[in-house]
PDB file of C-alpha atoms and ligand atoms in Angstrom:
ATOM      1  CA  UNK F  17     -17.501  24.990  62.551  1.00 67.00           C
ATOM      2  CA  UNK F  18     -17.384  24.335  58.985  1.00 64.00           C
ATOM      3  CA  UNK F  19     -14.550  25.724  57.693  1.00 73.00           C
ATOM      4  CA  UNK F  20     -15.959  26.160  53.722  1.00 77.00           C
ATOM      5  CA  UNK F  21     -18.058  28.689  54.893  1.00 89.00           C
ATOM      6  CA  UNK F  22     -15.190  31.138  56.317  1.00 96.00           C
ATOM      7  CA  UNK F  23     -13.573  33.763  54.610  1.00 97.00           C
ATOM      8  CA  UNK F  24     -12.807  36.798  56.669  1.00 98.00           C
ATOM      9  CA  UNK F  25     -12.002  36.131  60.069  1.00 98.00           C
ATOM     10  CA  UNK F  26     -10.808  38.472  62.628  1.00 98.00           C
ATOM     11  CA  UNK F  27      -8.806  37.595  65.676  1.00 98.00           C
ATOM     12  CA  UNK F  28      -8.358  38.613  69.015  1.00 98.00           C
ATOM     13  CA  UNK F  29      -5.985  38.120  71.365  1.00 98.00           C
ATOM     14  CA  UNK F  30      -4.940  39.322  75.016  1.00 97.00           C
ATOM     15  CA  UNK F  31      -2.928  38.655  77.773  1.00 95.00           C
ATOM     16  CA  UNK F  32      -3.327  34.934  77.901  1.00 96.00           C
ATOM     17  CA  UNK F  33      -1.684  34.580  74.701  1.00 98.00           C
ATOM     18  CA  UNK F  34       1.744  35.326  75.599  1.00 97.00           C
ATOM     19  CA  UNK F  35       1.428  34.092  79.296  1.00 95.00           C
ATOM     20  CA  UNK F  36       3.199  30.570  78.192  1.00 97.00           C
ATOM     21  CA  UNK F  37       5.971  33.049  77.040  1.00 97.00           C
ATOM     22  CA  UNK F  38       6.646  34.269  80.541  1.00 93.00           C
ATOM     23  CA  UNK F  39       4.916  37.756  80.210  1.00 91.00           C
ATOM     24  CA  UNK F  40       2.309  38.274  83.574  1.00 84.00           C
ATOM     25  CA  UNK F  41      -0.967  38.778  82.913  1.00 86.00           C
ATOM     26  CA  UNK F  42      -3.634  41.034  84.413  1.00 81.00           C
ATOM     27  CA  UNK F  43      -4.196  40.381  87.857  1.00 74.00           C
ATOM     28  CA  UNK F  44      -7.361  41.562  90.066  1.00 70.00           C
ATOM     29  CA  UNK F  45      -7.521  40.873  93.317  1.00 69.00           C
ATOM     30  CA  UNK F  46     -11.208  42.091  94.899  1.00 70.00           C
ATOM     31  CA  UNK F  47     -12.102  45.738  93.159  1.00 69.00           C
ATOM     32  CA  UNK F  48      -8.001  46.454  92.377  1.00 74.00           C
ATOM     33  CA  UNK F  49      -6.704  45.580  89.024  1.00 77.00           C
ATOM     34  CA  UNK F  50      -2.666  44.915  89.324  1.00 82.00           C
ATOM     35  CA  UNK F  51       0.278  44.596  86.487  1.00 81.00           C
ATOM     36  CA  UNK F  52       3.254  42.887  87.833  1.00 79.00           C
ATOM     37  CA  UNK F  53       6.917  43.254  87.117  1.00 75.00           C
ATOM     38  CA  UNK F  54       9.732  41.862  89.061  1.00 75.00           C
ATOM     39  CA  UNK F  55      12.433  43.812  90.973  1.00 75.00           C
ATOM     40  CA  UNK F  56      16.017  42.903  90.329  1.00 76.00           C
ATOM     41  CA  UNK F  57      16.245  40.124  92.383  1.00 83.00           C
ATOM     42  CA  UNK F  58      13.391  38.682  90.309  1.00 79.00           C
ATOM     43  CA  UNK F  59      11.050  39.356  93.792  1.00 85.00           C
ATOM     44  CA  UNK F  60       7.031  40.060  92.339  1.00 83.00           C
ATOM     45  CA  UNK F  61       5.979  44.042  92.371  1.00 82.00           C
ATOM     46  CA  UNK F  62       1.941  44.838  91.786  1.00 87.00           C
ATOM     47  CA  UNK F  63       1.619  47.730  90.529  1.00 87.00           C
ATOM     48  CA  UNK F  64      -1.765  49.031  90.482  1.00 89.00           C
ATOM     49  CA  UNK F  65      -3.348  50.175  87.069  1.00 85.00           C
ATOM     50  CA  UNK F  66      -4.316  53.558  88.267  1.00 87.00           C
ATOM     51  CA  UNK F  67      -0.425  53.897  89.338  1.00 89.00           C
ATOM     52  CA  UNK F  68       0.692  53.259  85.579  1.00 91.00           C
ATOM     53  CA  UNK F  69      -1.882  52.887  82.832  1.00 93.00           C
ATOM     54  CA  UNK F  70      -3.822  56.605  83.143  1.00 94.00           C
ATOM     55  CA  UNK F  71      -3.089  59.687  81.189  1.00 95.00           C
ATOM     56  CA  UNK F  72      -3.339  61.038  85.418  1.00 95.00           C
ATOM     57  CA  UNK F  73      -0.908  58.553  86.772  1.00 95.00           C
ATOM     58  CA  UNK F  74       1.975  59.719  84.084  1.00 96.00           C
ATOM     59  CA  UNK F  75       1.153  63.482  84.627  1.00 95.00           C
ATOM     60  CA  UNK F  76       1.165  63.018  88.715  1.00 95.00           C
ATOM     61  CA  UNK F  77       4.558  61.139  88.649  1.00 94.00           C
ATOM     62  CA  UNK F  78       6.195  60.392  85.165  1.00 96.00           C
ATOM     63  CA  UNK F  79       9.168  58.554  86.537  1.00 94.00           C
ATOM     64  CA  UNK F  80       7.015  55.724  87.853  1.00 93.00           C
ATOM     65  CA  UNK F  81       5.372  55.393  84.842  1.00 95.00           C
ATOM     66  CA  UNK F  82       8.352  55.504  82.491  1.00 96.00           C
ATOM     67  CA  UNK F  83      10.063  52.974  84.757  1.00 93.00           C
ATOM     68  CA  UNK F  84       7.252  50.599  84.405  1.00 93.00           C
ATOM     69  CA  UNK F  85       7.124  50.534  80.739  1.00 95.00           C
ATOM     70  CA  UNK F  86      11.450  50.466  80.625  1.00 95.00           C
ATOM     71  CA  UNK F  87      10.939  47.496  82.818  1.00 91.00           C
ATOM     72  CA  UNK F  88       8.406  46.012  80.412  1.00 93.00           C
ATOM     73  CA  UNK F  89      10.345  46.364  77.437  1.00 96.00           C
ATOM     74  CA  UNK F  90      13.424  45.408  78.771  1.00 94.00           C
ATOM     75  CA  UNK F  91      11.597  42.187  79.585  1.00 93.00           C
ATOM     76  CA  UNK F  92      10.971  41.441  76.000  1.00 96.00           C
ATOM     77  CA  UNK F  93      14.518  40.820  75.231  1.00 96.00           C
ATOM     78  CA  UNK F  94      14.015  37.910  78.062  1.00 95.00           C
ATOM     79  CA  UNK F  95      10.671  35.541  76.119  1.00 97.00           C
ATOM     80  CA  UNK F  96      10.397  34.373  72.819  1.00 98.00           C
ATOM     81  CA  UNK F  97       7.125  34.019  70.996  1.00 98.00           C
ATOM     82  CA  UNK F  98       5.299  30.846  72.137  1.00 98.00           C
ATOM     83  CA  UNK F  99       3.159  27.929  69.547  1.00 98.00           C
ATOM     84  CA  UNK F 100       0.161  30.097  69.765  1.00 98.00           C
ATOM     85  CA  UNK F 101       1.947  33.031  68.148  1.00 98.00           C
ATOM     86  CA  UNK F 102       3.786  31.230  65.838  1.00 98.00           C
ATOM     87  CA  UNK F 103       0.483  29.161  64.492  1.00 98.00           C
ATOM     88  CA  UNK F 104      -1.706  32.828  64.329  1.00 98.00           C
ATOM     89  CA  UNK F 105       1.281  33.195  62.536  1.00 98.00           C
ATOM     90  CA  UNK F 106       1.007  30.651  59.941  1.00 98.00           C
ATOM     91  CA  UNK F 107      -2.358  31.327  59.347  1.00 98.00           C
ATOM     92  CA  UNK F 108      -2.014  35.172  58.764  1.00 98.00           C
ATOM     93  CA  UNK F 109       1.023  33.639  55.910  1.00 98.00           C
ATOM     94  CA  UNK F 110      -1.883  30.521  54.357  1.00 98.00           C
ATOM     95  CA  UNK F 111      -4.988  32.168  55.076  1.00 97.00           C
ATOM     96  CA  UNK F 112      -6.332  33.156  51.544  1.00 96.00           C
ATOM     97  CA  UNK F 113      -9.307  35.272  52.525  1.00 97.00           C
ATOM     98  CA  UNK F 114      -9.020  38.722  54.896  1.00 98.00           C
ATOM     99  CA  UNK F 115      -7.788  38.276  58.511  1.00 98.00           C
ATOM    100  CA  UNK F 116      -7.229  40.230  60.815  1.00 98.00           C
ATOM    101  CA  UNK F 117      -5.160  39.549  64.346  1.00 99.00           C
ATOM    102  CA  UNK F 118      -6.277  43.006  66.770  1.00 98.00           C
ATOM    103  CA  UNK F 119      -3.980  41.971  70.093  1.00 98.00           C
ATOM    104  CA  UNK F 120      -4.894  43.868  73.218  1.00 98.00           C
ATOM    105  CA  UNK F 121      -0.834  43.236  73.978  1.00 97.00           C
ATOM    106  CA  UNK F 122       2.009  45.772  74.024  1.00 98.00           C
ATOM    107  CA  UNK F 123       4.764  43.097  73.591  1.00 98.00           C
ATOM    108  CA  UNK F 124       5.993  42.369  70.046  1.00 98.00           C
ATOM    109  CA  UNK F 125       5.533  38.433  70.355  1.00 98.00           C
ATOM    110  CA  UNK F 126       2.954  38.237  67.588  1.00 98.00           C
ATOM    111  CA  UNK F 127       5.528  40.287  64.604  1.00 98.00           C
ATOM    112  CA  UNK F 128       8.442  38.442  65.872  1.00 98.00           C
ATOM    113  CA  UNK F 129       6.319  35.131  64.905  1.00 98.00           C
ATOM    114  CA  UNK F 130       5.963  36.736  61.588  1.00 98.00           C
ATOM    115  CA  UNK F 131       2.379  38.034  61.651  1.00 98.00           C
ATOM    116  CA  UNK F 132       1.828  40.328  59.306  1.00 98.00           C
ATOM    117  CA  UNK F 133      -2.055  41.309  59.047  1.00 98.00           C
ATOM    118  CA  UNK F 134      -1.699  42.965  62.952  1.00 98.00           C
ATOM    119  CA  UNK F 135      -3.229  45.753  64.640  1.00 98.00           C
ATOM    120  CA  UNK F 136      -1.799  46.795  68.228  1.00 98.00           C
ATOM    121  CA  UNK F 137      -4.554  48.261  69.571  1.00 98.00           C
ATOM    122  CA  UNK F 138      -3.615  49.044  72.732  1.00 98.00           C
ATOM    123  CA  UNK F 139      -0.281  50.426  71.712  1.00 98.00           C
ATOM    124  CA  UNK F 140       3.060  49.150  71.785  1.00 98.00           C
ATOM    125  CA  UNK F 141       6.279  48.909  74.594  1.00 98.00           C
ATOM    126  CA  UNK F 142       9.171  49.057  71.017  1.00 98.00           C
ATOM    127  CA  UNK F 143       7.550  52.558  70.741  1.00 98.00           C
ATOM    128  CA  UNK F 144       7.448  56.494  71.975  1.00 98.00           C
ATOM    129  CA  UNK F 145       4.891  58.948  71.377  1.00 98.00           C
ATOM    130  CA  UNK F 146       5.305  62.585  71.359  1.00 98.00           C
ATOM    131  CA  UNK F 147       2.710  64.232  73.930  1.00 97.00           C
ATOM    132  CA  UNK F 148       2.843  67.640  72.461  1.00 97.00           C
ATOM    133  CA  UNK F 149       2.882  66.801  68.422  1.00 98.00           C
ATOM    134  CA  UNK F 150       1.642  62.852  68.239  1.00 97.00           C
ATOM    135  CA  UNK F 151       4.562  61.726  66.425  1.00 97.00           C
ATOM    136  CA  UNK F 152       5.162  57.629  67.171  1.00 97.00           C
ATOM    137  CA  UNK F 153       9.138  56.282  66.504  1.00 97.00           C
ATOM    138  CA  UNK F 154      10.177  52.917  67.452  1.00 97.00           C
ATOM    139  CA  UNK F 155      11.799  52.864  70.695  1.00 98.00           C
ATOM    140  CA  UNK F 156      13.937  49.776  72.041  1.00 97.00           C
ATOM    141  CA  UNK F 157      15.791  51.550  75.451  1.00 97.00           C
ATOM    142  CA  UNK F 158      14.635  52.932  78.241  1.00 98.00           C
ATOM    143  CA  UNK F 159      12.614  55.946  77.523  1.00 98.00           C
ATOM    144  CA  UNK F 160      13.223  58.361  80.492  1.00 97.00           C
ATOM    145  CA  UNK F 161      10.313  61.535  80.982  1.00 97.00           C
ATOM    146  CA  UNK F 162      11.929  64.495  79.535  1.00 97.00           C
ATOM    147  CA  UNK F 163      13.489  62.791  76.195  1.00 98.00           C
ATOM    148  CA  UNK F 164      13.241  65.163  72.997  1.00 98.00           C
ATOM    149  CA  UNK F 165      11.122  64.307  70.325  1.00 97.00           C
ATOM    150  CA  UNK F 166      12.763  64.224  67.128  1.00 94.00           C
ATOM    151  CA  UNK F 167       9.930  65.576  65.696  1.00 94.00           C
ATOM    152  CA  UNK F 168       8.684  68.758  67.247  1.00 97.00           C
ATOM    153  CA  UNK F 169      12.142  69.357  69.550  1.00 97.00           C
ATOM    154  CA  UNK F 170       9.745  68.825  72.656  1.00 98.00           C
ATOM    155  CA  UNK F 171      10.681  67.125  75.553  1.00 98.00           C
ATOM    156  CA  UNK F 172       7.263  65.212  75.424  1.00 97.00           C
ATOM    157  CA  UNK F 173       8.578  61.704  74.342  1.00 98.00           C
ATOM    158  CA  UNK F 174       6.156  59.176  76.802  1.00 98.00           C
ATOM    159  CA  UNK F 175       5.372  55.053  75.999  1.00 98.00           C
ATOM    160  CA  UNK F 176       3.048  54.800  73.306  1.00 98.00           C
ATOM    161  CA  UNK F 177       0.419  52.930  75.200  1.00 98.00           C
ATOM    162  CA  UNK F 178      -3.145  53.559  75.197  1.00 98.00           C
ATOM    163  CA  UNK F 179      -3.784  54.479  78.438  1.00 96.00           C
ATOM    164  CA  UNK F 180      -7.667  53.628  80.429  1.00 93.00           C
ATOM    165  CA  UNK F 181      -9.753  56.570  79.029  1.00 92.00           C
ATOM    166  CA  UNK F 182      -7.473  56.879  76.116  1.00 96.00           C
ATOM    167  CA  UNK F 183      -8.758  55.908  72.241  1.00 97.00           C
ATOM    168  CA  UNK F 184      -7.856  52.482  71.267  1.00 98.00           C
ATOM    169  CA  UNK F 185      -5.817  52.690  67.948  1.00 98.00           C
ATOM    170  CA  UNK F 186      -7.536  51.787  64.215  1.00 98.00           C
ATOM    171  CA  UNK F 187     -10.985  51.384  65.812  1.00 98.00           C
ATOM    172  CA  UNK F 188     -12.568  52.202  62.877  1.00 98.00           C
ATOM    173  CA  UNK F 189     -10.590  49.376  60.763  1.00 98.00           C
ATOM    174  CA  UNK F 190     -11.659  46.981  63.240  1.00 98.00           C
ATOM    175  CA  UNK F 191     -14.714  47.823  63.550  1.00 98.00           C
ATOM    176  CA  UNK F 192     -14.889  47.413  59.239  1.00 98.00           C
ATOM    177  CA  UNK F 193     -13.311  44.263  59.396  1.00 98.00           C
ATOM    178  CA  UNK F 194     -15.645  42.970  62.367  1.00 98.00           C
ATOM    179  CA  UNK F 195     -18.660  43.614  60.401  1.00 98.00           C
ATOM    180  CA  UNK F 196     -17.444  41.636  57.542  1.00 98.00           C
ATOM    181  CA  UNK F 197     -16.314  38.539  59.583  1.00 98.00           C
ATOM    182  CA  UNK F 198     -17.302  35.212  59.213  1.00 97.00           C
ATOM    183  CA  UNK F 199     -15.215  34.038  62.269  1.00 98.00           C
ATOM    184  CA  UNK F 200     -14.656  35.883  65.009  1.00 98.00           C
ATOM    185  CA  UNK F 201     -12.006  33.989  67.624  1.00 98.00           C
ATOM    186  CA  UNK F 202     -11.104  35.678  70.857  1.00 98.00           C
ATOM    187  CA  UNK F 203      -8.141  34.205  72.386  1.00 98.00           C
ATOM    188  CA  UNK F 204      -6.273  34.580  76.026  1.00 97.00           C
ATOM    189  CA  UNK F 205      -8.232  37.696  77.082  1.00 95.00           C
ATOM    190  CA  UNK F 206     -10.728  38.384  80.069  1.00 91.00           C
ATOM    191  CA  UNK F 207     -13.193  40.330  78.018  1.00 90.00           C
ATOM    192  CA  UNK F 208     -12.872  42.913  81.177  1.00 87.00           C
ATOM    193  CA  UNK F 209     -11.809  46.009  78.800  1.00 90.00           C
ATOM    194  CA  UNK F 210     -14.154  47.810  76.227  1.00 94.00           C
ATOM    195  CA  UNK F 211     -13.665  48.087  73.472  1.00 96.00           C
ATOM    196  CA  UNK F 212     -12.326  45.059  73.129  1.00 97.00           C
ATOM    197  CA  UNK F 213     -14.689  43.570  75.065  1.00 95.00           C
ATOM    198  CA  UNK F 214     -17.636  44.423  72.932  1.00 97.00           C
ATOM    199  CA  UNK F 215     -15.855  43.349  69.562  1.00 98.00           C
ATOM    200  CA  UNK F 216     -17.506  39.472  70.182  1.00 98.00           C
ATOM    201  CA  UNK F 217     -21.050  41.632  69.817  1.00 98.00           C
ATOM    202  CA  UNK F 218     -20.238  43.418  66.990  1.00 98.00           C
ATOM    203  CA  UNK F 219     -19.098  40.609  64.708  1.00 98.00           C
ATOM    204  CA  UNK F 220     -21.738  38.592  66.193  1.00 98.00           C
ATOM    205  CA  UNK F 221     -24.579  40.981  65.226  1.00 97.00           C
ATOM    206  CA  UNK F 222     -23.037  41.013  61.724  1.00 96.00           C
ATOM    207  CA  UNK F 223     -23.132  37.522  61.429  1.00 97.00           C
ATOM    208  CA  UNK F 224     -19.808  35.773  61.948  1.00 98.00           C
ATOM    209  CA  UNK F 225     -19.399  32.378  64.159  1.00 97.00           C
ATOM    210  CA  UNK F 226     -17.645  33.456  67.599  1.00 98.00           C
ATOM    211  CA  UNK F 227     -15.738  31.303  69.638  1.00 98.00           C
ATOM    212  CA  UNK F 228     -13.168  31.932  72.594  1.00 98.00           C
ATOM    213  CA  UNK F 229     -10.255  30.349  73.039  1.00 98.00           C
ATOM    214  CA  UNK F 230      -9.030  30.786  77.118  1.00 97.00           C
ATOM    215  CA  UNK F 231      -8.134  29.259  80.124  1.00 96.00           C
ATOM    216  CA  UNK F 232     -11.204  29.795  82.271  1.00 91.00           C
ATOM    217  CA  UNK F 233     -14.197  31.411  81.001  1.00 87.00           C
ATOM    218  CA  UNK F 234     -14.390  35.176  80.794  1.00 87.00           C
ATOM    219  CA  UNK F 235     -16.749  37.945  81.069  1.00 85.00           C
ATOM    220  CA  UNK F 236     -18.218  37.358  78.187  1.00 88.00           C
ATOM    221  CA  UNK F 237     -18.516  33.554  77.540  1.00 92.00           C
ATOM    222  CA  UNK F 238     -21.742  33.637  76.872  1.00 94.00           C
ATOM    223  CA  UNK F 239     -21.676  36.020  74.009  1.00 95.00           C
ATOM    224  CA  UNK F 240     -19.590  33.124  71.988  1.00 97.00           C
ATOM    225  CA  UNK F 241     -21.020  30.284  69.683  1.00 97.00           C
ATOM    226  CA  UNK F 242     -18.378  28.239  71.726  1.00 97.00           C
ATOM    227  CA  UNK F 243     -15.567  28.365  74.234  1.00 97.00           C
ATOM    228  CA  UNK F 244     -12.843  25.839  74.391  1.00 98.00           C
ATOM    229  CA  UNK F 245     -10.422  25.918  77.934  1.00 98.00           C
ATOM    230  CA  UNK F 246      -7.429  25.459  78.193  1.00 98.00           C
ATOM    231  CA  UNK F 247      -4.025  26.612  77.273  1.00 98.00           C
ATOM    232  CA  UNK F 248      -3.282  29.017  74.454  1.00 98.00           C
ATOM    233  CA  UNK F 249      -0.260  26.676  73.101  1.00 98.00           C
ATOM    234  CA  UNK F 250      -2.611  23.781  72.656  1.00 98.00           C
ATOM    235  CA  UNK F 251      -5.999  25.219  71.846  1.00 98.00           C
ATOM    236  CA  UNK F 252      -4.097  27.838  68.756  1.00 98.00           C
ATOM    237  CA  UNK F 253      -2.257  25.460  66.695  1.00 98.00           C
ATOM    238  CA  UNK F 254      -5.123  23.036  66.691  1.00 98.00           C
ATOM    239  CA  UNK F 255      -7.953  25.758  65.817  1.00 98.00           C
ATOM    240  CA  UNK F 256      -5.268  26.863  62.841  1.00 98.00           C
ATOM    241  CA  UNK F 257      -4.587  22.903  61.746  1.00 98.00           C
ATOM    242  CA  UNK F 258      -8.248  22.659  61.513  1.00 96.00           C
ATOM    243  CA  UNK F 259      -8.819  26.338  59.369  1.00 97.00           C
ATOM    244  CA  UNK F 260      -5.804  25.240  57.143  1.00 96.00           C
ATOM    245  CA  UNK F 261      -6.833  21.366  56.820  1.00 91.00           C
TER     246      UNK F 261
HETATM  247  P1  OAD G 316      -6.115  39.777  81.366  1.00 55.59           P
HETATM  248  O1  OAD G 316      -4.826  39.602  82.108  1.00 55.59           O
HETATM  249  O2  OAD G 316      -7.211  40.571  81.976  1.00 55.59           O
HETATM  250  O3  OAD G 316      -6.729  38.344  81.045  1.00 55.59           O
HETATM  251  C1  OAD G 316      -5.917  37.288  80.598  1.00 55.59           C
HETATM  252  C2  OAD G 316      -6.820  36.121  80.266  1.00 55.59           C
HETATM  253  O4  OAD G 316      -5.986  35.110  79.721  1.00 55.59           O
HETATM  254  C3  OAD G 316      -7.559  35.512  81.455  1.00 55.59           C
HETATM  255  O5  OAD G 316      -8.928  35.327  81.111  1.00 55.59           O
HETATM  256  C4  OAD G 316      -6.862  34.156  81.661  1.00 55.59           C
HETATM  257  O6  OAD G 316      -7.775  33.124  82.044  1.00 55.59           O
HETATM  258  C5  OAD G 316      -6.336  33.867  80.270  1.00 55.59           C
HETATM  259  N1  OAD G 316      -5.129  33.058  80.251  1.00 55.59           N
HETATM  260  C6  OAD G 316      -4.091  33.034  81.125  1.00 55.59           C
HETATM  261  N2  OAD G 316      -3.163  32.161  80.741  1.00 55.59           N
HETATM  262  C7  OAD G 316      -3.597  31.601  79.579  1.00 55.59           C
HETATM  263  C8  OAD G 316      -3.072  30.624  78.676  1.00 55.59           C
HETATM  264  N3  OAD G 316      -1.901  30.036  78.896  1.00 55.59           N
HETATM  265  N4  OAD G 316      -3.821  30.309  77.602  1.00 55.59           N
HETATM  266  C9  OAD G 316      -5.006  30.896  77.357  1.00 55.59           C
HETATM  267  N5  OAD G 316      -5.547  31.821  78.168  1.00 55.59           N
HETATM  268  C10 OAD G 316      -4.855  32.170  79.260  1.00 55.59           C
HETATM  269  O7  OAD G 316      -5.671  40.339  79.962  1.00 55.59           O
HETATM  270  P2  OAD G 316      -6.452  41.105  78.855  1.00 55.59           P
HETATM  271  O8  OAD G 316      -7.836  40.570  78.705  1.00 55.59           O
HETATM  272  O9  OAD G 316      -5.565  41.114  77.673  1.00 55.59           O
HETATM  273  O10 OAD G 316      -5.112  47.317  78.728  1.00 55.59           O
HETATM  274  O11 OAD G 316      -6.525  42.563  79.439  1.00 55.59           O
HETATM  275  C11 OAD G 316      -7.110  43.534  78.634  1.00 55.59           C
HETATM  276  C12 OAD G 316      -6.464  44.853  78.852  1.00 55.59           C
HETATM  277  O12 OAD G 316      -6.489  45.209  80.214  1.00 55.59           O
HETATM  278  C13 OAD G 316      -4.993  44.917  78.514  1.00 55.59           C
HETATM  279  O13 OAD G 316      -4.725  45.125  77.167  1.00 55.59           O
HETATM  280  C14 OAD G 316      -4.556  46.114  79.290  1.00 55.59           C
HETATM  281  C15 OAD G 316      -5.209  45.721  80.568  1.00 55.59           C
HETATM  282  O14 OAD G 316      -5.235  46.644  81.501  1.00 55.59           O
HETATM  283  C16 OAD G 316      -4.356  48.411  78.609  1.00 55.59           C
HETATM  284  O15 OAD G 316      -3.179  48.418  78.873  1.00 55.59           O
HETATM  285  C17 OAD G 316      -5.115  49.608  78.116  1.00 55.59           C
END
């Protein structure tokens, strides 16, 4: 990679980023995709996604779904952000050309590093979103089905998560900033979820160098100029040294 020829670079990242912070990752066991949360005595619960993360699963039983996400958040107040965050972090402070970090992740790990130049595009646990008049606030409690939107007076308040067969938010930033990429790094995610997944063809197709950055090789490994395994902590701040040499 030669690092004179970058100037816009666009960054994603996914679960694997925060996993050295103590937040689970995406599990899939055969054809079943899990999340897992702990119960109070800190014993594992899968939860499957069509349980928690579809626009059905909250309208069939709302307190399940609420409880998952009040769990989630809760956890936040439990992990720091981890070297990989705070080097994207760095970078988004040095980097003189456009960059863009898109994270797949609802935790707030990446902002409490101090990146700036972010894009959450799968939504995030530290808000609500009105159902009935699409008004986001931050939220930090639990969020139980039923709460008022300060808004619209509704009683719509849910987690402002994009939910499987909901629109990813700021596509159509991404999408401007992919096409003008030189580098295109994809970092800690299992290229298993469009649109994310596709983003490595998109910048590609425009021209920008790809590489991944992940602990085993995903879905889509072969799409990239180059993959490098291993741990997010070690493989981040090196990639940044090297950008900011
Ligand atoms: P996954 O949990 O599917 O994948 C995590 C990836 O991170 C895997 O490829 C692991 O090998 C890798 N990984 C684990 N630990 C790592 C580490 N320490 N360093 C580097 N890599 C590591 O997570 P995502 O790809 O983010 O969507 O999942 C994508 C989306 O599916 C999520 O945003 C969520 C989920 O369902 C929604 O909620 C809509």
């Amino acid at each position: 990679m030669v690092r004179q020829d970058i100037q816009n670079i666009v960054i994603l990242t996914g679960a694997g980023i925060s996993a050295e912070s103590g937040i689970a990752t995406f599990r899939t066991k055969g054809a079943v995709s899990y999340w897992e949360t702990t119960d109070e005595n800190g014993v594992p619960i899968l939860h499957r996604v069509e349980d928690v993360c579809t626009p059905e699963a909250l309208a069939r039983n709302p307190a399940l779904v609420h409880r998952f996400y009040d769990e989630r958040r809760a956890k936040l107040a439990t992990v720091s952000p981890n070297p990989a965050h705070e080097a994207l972090a760095a970078l988004d402070a040095a980097w003189p050309g456009e960059l863009l970090i898109v994270t797949q992740n609802v935790d707030d790990l990446h902002e409490r590093a101090g990146a700036k130049r972010l894009i959450h595009m799968h939504g995030e646990l530290q808000s609500a979103l009105c159902a009935a008049c699409g008004k986001a606030v931050p939220w930090t409690q639990a969020l139980p089905p039923g709460t008022v939107c300060t808004g619209c007076g509704q009683p719509r308040l849910r987690p402002d998560i994009v939910f499987f067969g909901e629109m990813p938010y700021q596509m159509d930033v991404i999408d401007e900033a992919l096409r003008r990429a030189d580098l295109f790094v994809s970092i800690g995610t299992s290229g298993a979820v469009y649109p994310a997944a596709g983003f490595v063809q998109t910048a590609r197709h425009a021209g920008a160098r790809t590489l991944e950055l992940n602990l085993d090789p995903s879905a889509g490994s072969d799409y990239f100029d180059e993959t490098r395994l291993g741990p997010a902590s070690l493989l981040v701040p090196h990639l940044v040294r090297h950008l900011l040499e």
